[in-house]
GROMACS .gro file of C-alpha atoms in nm:
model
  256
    1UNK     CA    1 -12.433  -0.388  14.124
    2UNK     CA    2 -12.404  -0.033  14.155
    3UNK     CA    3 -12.141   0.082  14.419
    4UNK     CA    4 -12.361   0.306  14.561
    5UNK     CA    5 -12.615   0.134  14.625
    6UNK     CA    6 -12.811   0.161  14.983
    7UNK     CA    7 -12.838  -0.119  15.252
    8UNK     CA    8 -12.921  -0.164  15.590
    9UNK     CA    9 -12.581  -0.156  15.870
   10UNK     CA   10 -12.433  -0.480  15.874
   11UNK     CA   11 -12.487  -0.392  16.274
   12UNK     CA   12 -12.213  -0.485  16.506
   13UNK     CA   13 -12.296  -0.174  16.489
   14UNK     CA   14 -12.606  -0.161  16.552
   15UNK     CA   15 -12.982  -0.151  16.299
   16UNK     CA   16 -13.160   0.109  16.146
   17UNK     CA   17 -12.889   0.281  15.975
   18UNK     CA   18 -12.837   0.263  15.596
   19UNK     CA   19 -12.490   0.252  15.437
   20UNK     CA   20 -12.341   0.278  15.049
   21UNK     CA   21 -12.091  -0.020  14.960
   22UNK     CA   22 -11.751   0.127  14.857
   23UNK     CA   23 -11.646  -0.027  14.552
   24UNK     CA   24 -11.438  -0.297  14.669
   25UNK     CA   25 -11.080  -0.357  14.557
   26UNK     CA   26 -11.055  -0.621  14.288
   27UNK     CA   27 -10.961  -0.779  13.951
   28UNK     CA   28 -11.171  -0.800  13.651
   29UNK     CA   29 -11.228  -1.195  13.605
   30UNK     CA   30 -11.044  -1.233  13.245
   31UNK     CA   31 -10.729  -1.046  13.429
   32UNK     CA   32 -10.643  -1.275  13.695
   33UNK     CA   33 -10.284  -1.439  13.720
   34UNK     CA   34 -10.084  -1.643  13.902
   35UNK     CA   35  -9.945  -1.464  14.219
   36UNK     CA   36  -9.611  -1.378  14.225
   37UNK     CA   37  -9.533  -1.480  14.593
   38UNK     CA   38  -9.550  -1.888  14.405
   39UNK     CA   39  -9.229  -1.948  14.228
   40UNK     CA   40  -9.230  -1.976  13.859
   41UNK     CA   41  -8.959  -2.175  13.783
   42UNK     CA   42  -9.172  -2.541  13.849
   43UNK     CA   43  -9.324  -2.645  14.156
   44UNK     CA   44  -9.384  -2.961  14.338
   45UNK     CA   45  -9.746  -3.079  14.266
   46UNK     CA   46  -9.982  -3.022  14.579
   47UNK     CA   47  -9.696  -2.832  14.752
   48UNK     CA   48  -9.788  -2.477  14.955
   49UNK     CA   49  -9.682  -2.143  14.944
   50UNK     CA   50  -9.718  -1.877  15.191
   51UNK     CA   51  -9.895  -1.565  14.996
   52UNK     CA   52  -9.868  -1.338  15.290
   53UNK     CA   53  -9.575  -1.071  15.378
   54UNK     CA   54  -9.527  -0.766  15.567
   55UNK     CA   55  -9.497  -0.564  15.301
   56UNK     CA   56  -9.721  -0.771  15.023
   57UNK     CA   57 -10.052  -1.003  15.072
   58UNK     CA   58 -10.354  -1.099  14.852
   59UNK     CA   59 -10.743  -1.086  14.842
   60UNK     CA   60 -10.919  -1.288  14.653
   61UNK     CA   61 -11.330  -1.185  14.507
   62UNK     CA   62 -11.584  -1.467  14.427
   63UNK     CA   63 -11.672  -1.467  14.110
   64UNK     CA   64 -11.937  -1.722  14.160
   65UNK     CA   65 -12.106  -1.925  14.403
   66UNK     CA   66 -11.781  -2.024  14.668
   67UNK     CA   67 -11.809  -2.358  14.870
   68UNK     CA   68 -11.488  -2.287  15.128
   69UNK     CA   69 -11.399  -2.633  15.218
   70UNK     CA   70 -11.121  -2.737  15.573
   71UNK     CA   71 -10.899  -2.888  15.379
   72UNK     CA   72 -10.870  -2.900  15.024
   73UNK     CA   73 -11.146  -3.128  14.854
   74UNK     CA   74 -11.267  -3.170  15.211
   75UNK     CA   75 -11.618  -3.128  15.355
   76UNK     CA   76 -11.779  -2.774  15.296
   77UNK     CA   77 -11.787  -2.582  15.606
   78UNK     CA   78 -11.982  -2.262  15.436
   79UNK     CA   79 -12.077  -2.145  15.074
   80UNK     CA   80 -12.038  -1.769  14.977
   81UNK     CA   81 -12.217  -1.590  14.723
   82UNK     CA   82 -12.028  -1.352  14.501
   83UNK     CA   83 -12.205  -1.069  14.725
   84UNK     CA   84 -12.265  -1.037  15.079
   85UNK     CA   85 -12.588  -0.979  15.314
   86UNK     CA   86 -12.530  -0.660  15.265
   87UNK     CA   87 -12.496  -0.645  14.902
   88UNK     CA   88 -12.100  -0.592  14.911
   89UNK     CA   89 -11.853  -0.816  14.692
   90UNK     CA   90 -11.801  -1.108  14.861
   91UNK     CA   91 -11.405  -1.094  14.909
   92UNK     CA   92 -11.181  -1.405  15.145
   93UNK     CA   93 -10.790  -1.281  15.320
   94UNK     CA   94 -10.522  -1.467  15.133
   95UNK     CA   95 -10.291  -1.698  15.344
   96UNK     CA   96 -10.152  -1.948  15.110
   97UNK     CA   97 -10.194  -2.133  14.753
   98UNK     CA   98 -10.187  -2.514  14.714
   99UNK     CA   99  -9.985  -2.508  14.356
  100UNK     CA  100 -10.004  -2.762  14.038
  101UNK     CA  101  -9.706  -2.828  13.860
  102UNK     CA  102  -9.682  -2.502  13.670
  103UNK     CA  103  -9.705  -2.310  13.991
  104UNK     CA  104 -10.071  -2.204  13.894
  105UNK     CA  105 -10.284  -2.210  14.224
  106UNK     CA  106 -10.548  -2.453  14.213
  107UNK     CA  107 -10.691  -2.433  14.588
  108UNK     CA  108 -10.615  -2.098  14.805
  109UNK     CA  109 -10.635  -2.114  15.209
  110UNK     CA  110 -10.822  -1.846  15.284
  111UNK     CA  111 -10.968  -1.618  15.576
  112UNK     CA  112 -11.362  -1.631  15.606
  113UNK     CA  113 -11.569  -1.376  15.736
  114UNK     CA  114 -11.780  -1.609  15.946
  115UNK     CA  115 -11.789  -1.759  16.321
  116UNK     CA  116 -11.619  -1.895  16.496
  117UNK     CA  117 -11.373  -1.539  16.404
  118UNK     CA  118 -11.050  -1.609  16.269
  119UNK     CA  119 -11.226  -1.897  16.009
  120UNK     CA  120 -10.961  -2.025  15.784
  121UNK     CA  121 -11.100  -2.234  15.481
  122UNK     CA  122 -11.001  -2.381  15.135
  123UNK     CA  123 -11.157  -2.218  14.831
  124UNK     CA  124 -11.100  -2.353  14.431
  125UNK     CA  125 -10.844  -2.082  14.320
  126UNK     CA  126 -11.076  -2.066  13.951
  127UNK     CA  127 -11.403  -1.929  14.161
  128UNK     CA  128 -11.222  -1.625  14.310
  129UNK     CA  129 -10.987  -1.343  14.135
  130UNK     CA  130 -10.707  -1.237  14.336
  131UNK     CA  131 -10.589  -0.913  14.370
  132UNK     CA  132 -10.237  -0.786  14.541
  133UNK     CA  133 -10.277  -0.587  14.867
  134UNK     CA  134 -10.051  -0.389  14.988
  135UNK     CA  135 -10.198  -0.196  15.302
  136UNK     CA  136 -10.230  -0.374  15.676
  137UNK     CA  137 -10.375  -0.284  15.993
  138UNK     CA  138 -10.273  -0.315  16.302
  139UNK     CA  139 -10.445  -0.260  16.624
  140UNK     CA  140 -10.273  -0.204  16.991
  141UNK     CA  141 -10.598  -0.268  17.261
  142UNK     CA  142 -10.365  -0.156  17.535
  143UNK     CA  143 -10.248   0.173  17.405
  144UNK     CA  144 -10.601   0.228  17.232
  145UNK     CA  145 -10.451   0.295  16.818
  146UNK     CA  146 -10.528   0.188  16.528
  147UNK     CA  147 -10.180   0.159  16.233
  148UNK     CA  148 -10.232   0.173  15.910
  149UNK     CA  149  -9.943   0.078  15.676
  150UNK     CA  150  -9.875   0.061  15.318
  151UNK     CA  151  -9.597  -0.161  15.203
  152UNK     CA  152  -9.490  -0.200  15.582
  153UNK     CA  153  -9.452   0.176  15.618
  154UNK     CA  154  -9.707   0.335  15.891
  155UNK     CA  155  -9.943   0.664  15.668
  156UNK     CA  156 -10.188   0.661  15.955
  157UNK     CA  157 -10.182   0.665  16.335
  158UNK     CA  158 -10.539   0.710  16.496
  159UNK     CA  159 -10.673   0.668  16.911
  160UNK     CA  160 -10.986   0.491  16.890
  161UNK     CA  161 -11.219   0.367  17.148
  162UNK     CA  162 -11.228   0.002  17.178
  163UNK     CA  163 -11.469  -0.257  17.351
  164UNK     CA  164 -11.560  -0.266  17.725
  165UNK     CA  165 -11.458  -0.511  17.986
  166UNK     CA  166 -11.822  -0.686  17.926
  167UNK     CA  167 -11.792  -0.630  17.579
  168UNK     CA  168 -11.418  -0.682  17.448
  169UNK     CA  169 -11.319  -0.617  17.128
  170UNK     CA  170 -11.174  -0.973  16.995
  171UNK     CA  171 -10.804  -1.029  16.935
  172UNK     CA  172 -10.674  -1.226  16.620
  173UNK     CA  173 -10.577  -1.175  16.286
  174UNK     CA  174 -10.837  -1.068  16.060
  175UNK     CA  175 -10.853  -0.899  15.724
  176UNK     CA  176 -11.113  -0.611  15.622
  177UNK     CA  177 -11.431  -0.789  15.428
  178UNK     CA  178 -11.646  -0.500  15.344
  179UNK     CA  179 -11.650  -0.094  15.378
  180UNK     CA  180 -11.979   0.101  15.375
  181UNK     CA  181 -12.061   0.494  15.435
  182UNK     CA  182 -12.339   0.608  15.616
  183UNK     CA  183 -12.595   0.816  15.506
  184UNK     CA  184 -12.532   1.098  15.781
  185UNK     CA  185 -12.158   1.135  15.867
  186UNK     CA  186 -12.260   1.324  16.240
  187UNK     CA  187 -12.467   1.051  16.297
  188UNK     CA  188 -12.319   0.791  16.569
  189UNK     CA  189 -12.102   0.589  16.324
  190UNK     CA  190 -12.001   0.868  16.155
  191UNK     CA  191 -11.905   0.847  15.772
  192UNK     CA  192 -11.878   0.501  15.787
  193UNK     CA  193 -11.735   0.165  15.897
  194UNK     CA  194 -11.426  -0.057  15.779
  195UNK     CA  195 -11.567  -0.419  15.828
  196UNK     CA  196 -11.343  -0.704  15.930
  197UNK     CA  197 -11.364  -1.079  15.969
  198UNK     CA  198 -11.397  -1.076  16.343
  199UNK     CA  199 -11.716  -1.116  16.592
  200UNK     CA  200 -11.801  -1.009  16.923
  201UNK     CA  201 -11.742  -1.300  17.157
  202UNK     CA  202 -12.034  -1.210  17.327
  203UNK     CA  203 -12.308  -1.091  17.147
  204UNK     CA  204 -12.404  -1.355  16.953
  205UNK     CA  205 -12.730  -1.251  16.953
  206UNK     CA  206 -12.681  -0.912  16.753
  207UNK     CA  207 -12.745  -0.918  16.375
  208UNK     CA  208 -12.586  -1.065  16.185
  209UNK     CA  209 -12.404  -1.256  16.474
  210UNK     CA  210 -12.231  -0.928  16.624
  211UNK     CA  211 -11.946  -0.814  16.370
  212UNK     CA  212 -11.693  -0.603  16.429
  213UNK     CA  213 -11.573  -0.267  16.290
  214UNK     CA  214 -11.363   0.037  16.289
  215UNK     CA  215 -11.641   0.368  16.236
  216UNK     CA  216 -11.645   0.692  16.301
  217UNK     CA  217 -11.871   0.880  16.609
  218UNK     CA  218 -12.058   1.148  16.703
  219UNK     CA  219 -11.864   1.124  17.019
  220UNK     CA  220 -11.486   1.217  16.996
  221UNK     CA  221 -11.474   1.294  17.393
  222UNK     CA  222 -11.452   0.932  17.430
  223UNK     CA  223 -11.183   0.882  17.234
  224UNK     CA  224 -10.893   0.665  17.414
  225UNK     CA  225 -11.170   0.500  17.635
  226UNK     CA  226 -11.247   0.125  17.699
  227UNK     CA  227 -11.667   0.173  17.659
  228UNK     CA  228 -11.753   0.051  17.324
  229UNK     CA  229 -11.949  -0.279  17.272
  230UNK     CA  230 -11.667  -0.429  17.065
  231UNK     CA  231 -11.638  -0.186  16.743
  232UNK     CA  232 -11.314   0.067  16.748
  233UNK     CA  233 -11.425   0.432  16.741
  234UNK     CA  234 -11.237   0.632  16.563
  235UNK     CA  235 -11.239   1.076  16.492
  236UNK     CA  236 -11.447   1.093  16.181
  237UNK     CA  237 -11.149   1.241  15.987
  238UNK     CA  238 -10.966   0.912  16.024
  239UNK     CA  239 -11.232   0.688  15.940
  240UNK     CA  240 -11.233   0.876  15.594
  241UNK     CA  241 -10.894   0.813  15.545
  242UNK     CA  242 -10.922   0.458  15.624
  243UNK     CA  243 -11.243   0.409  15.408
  244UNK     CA  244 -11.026   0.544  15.153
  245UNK     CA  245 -10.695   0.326  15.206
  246UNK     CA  246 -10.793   0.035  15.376
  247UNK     CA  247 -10.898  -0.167  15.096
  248UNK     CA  248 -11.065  -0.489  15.109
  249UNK     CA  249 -10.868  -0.768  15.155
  250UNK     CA  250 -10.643  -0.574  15.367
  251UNK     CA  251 -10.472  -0.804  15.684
  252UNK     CA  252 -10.598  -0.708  16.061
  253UNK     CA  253 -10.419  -0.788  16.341
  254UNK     CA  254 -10.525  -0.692  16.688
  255UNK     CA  255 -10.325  -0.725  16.995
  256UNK     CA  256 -10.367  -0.673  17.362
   0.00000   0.00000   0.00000
């Protein structure tokens, strides 16, 4: 699917405007390999291993249909195609890999983009191709920024508006699941949005169940200010630096 292809805004945002998927950040299926957060010198059958750092993490794209399971071989709790509603590559936040003797991942515990936010699930580590990560946001409510950093370093620092009192934006850890561009960058979302994993706790109701973004505006006077219905709001120029760094995959945490 072409990267540039045009699709209606996922709308936490809000309907009726069209984006362009950014190419999303991934490996090609026939070059996937064992991460090198599992040990390779023989590991205990079944045992775990953390695949997240400061510095270091992993995504992981479907390469086919995904059944994301609680527990390994458990009960499916949702099934991914290898694009989302909104025609982007359908990519899952690496937390850990449940090894075989070899070290070779068989299952992966994974972030989901889906309600409640903050979904963890179990995906077959042979449906997905994982992919090393090595930028991470983090978000201060309180002091109203948005940090970027690459290999635990901050490269960005950006004031954004964030939710309303009625409509907070949710804490958690998160990861960034899609990135899109709109069609007019002085329109209210400006250049475009950096999805993440998360929902609005209360508007359920919204399409697509209310999810949550960092975009651009067409109002940087309210920059720093508590009056957005969930989404951060950040100067346009920083949303295209994001869009351009924050890849998918890449960890979100947000703090009060």
């Amino acid at each position: 699917m072409s990267a540039r292809r045009r699709l209606a805004l996922p709308v936490a945002i809000a309907a009726g405007f069209a984006l362009a998927a950014l190419p999303a950040q991934s490996a090609a299926a026939g070059d996937r390999k064992s991460p090198r957060a599992v040990p390779a010198t023989g590991c205990a059958p079944g045992s775990v291993h953390r695949m997240r750092t400061a510095r270091l993490s992993y995504g992981a794209r479907a390469l086919r249909r995904v059944r994301a399971r609680r527990l390994p071989a458990g009960p499916v709790i949702e099934r991914f195609g290898t694009v989302n509603v909104n025609g982007v590559a359908t990519v899952f936040g690496v937390l850990a890999a449940r090894v075989d003797a070899s070290c070779r991942p068989v299952w992966l515990e994974v972030q989901l983009p889906i309600r409640p936010s903050g979904s963890t699930g179990w995906v077959l580590a042979r449906d997905v191709a994982l992919f090393p990560v090595r930028t991470r946001i983090a978000v201060d409510l309180s002091r109203r920024r948005v940090t970027l950093l690459r290999s635990g370093r901050p490269i960005l620092v950006a004031t954004v508006v964030v939710g309303a009192p009625s409509t907070p934006t949710p804490t958690g850890r998160y990861y960034v699941n899609q990135r899109l561009l709109t069609r007019s960058p002085t329109g209210p979302f400006g250049p475009g949005a950096v999805g993440i994993s998360a929902f609005s706790p209360v508007l359920r109701s919204w399409p697509q169940g209310g999810p949550i973004a960092i975009h651009g505006t067409d109002a940087p006077g309210l920059i720093g200010f508590a009056v957005s219905y969930g989404c951060m709001r950040a100067r346009n120029a920083d949303i295209v630096r994001l869009l351009q760094l924050a890849v998918e995959g890449t960890p979100v945490d947000i703090r009060m």
